[in-house]
Short mmCIF file of C-alpha atoms and ligand atoms in Angstrom, two decimals:
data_model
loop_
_atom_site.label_atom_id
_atom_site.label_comp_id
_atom_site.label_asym_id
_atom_site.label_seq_id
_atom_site.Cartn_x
_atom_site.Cartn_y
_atom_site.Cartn_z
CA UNK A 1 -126.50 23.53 -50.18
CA UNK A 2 -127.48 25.15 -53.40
CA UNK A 3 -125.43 24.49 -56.02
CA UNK A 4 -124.71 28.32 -57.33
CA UNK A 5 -122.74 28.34 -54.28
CA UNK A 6 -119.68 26.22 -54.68
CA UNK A 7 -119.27 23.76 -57.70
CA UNK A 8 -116.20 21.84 -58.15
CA UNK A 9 -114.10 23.12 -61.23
CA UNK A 10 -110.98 21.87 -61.66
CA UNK A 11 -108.69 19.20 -60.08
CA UNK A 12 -106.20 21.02 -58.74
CA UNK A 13 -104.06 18.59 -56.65
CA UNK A 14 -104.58 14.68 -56.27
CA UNK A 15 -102.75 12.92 -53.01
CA UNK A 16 -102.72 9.79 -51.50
CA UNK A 17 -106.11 10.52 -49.68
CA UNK A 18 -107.66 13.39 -51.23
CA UNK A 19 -108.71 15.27 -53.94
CA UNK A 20 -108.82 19.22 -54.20
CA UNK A 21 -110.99 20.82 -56.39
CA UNK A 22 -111.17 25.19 -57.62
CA UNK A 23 -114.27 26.43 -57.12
CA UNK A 24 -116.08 29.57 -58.76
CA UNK A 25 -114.82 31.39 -55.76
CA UNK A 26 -110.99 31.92 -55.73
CA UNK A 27 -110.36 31.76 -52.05
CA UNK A 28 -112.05 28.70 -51.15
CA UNK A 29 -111.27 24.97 -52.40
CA UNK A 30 -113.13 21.29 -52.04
CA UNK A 31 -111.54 18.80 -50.18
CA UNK A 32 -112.91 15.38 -51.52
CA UNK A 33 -111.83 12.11 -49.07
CA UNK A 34 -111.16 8.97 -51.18
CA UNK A 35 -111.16 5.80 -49.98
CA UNK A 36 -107.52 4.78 -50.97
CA UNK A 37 -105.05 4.26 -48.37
CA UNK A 38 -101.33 4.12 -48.85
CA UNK A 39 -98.31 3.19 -46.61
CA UNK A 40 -94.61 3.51 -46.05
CA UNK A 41 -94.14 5.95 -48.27
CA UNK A 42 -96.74 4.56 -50.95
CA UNK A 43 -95.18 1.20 -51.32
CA UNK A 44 -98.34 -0.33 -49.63
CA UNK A 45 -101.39 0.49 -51.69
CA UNK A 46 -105.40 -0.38 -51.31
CA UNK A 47 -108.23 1.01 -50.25
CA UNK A 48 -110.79 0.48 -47.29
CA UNK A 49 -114.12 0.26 -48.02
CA UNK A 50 -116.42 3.30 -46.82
CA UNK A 51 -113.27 5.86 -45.84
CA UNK A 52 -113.91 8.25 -47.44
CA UNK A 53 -117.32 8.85 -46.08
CA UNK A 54 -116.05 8.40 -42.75
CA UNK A 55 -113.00 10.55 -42.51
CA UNK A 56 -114.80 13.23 -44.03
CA UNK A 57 -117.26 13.08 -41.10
CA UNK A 58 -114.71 12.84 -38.31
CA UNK A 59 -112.53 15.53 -39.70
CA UNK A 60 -115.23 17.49 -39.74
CA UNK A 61 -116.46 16.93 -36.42
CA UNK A 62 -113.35 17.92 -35.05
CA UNK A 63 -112.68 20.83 -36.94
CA UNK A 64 -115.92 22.05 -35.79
CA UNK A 65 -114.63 21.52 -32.08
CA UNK A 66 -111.05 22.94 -32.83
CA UNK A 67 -112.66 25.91 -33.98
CA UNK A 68 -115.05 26.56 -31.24
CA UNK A 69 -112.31 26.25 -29.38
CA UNK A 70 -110.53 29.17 -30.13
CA UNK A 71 -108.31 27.08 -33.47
CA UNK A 72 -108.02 28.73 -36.82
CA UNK A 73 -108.29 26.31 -39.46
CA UNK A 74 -109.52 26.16 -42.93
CA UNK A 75 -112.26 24.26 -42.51
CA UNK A 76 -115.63 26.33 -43.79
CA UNK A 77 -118.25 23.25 -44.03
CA UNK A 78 -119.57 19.42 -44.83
CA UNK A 79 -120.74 19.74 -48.67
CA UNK A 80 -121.77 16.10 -48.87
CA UNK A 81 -120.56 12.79 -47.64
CA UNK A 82 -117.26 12.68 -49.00
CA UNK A 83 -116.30 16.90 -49.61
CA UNK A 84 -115.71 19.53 -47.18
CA UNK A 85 -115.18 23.00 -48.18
CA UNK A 86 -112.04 24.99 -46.88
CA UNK A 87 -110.33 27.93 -47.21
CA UNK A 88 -107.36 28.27 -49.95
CA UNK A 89 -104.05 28.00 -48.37
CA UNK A 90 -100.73 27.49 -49.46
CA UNK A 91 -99.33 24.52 -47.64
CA UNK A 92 -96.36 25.25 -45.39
CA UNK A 93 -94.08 21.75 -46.44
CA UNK A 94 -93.63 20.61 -42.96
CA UNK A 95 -95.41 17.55 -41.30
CA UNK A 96 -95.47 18.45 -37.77
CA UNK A 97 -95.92 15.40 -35.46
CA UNK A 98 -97.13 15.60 -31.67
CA UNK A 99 -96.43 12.50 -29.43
CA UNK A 100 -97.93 11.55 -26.37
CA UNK A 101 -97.34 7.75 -26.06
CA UNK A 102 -94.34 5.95 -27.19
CA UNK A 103 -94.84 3.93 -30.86
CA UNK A 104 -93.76 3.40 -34.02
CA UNK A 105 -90.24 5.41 -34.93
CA UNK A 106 -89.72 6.10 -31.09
CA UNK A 107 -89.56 2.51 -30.65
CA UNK A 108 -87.31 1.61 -33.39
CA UNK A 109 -85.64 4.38 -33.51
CA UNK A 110 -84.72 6.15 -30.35
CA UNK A 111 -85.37 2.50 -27.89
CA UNK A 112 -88.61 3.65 -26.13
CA UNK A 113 -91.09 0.69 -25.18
CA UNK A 114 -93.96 0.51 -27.22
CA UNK A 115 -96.96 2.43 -25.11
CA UNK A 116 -94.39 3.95 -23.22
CA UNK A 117 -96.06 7.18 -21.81
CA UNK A 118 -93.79 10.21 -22.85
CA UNK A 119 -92.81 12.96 -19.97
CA UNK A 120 -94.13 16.09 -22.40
CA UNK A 121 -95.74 16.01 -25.93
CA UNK A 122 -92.98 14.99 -28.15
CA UNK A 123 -93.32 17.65 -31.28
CA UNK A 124 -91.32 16.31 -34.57
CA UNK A 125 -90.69 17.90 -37.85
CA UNK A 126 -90.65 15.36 -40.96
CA UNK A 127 -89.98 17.12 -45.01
CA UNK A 128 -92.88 16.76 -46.61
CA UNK A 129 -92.07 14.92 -49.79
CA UNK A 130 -92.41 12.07 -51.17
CA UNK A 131 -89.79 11.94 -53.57
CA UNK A 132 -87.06 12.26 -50.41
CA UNK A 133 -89.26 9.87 -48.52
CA UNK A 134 -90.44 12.53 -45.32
CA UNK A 135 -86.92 12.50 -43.57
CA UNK A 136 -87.12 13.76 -39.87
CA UNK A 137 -85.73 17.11 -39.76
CA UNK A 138 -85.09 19.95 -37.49
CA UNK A 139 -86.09 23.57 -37.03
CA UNK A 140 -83.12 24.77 -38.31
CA UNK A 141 -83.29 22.69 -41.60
CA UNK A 142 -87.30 24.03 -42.14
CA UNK A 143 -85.59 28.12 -41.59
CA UNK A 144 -82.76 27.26 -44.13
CA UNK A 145 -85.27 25.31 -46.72
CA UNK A 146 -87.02 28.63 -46.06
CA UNK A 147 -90.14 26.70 -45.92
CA UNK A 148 -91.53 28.77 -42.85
CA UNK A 149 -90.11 31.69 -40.97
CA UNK A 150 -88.93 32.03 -37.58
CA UNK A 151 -92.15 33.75 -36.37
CA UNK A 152 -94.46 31.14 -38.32
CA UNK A 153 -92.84 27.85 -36.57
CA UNK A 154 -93.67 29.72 -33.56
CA UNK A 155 -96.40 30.12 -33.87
CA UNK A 156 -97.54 26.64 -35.47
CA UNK A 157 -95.45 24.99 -32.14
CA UNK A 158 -97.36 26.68 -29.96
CA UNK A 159 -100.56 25.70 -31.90
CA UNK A 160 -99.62 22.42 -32.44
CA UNK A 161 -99.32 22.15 -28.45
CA UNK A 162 -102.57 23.60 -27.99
CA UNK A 163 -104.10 21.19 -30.69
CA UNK A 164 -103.14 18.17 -28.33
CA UNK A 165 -104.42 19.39 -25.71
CA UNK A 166 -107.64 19.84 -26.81
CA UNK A 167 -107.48 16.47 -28.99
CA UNK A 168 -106.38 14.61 -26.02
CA UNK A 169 -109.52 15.77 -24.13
CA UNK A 170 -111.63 15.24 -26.68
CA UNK A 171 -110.32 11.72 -27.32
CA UNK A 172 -110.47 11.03 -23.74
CA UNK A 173 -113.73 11.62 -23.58
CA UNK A 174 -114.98 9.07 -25.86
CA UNK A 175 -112.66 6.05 -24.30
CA UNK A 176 -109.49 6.92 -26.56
CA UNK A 177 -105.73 7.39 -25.42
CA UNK A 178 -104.40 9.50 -28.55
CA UNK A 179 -100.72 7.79 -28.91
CA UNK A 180 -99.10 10.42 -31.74
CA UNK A 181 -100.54 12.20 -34.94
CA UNK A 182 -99.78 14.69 -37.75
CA UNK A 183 -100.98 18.03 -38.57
CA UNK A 184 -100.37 20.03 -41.50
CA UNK A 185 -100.32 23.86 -41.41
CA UNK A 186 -101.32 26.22 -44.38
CA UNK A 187 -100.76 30.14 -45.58
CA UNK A 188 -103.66 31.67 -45.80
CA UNK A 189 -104.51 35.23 -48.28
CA UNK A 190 -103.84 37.31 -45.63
CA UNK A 191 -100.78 35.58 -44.01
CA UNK A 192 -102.17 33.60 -41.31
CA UNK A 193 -101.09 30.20 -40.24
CA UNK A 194 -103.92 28.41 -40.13
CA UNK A 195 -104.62 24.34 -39.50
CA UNK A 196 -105.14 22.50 -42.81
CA UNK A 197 -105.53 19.18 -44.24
CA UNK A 198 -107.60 16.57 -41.88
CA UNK A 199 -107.36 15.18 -38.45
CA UNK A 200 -108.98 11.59 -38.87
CA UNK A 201 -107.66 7.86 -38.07
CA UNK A 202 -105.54 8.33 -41.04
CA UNK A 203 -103.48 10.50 -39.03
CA UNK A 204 -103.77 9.61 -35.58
CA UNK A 205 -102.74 6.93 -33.16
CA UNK A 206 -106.05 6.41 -31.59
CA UNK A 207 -105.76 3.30 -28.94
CA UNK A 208 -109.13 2.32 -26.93
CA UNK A 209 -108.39 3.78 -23.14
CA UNK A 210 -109.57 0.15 -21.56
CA UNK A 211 -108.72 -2.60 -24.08
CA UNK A 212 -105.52 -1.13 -26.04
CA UNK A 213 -106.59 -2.05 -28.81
CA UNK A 214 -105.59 0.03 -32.01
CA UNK A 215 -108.43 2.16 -33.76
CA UNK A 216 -106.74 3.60 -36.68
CA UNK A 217 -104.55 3.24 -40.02
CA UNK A 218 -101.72 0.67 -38.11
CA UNK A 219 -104.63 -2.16 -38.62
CA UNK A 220 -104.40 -1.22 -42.18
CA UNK A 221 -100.20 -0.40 -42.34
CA UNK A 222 -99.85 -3.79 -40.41
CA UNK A 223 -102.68 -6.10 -42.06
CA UNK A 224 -104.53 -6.52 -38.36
CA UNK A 225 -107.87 -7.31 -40.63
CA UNK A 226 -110.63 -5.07 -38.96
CA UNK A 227 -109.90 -1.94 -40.40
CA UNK A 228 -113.10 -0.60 -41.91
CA UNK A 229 -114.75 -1.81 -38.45
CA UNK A 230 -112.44 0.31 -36.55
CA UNK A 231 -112.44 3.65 -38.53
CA UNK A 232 -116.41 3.08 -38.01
CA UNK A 233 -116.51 2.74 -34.46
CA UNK A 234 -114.18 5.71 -34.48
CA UNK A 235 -116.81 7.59 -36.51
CA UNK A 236 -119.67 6.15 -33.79
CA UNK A 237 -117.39 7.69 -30.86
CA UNK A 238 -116.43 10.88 -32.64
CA UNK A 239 -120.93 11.51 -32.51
CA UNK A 240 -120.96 11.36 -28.98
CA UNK A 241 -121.81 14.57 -27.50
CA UNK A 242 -120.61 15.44 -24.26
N1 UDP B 1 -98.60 10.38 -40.00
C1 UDP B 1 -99.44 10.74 -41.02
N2 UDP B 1 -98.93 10.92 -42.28
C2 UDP B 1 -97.62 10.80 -42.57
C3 UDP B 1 -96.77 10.45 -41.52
C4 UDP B 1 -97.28 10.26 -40.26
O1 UDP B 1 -100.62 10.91 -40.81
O2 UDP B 1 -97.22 11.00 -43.72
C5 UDP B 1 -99.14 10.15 -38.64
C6 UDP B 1 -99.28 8.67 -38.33
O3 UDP B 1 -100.57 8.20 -38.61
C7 UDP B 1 -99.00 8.63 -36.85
C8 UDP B 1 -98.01 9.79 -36.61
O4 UDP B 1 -98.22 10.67 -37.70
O5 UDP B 1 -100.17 8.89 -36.11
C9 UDP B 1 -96.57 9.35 -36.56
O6 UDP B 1 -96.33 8.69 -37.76
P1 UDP B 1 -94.93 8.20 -38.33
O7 UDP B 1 -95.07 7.80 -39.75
O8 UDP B 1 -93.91 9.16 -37.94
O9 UDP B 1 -94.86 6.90 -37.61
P2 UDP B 1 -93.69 6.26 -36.88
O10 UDP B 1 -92.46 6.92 -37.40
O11 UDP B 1 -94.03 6.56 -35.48
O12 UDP B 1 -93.85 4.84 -37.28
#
């Protein structure tokens, strides 16, 4: 990658998990991974050895397969171990949460049993902000926040359905039942809703198909030791070609 091309500039947002960074062209960004992790609602803080490096890899991996499966996203390329590049977008404020397999809030919540295999994909809005702690909230909330039109939650329902799908195959695939996870949707220039953020064990429920045993940030949320082992062996199943 020559270095004319893209060169980070300025910071222009720091999260939990990531960095973004300008470049010298205005409609594309760098997304750098970190390795710190944070939980319920930042009140858990470390970080896990080597994340970074491997979120940025499995993110990428399955952008690449979202996209060549017909997904728009804002994923443009790997720029080194840690950095992808991606298109600017502004970021629609909405977590939008797809459920396959009962866990977590469902359980405590609404009474399912943990593992508990839903009748339909389960698709959830949470706020997302930090200061008001993510609260669950409905369509009708996100039209009168006026955080996303009509037309737009449409359209990122129906994606966000189609996302699953394909995830679910692809997890399948590799020996991995893929319990619940969160997608973030972005504007981009020319008004499309396109997939943002990162799809990685961060943000999934990833479960092996044979053992049950969890592969992702609960071994981290939960202190089940093992963590950096599992978001590797994640990484070594994401490589698998089919
Ligand atoms: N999730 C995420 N970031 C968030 C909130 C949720 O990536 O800020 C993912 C999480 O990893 C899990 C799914 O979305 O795969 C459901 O998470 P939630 O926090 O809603 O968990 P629950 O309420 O089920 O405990």
């Amino acid at each position: 990658m020559p270095n004319f091309v893209k060169m980070k500039k300025e910071l222009l947002y720091e999260g939990k998990a990531k960095r973004i960074w300008s470049t010298d062209d205005h409609s594309l960004v760098i997304q750098e991974f970190k390795d710190d992790a944070t939980a319920f609602n930042g009140l858990k803080k470390d970080q896990i050895k080597n994340k970074g490096v491997l979120n940025t890899g499995i993110s990428s991996a399955i952008f690449e397969y979202l996209i060549a499966h017909g997904i728009p996203t804002h994923f443009v390329k790997a720029l080194s171990e840690n950095e992808m590049l991606v298109k600017r977008v502004e970021i629609i404020k909405v977590e939008v949460v797809i459920r396959n397999i009962a866990a977590g809030s469902l359980v405590k919540k609404f009474g399912f049993a943990e593992g508990e295999e839903l009748k339909f994909p389960l698709v959830e809005y949470y706020l997302k902000s930090d200061e008001l702690g993510d609260p669950l909230f409905s369509l009708e909330h996100i039209l009168t926040l006026e955080l996303a039109t009509k037309d737009e939650m449409e359209k990122i329902h129906s994606l966000a359905l189609k996302i699953n799908e394909l995830m679910q195959k692809f997890w399948f695939d590799r020996g991995i039942d893929l319990v619940d996870f969160k997608l973030e949707f972005g504007r981009a220039a020319n008004g499309e809703i396109i997939l943002a953020d990162e799809i990685s064990p961060d943000t999934c429920r990833l479960w092996d198909l044979h053992t049950g045993e969890k592969m992702d940030k609960d071994r981290f949320r939960f202190d089940m030791g093992k963590v950096e082992e599992a978001y590797a062996e994640i990484s070594r199943r994401v490589k698998i070609h089919n």
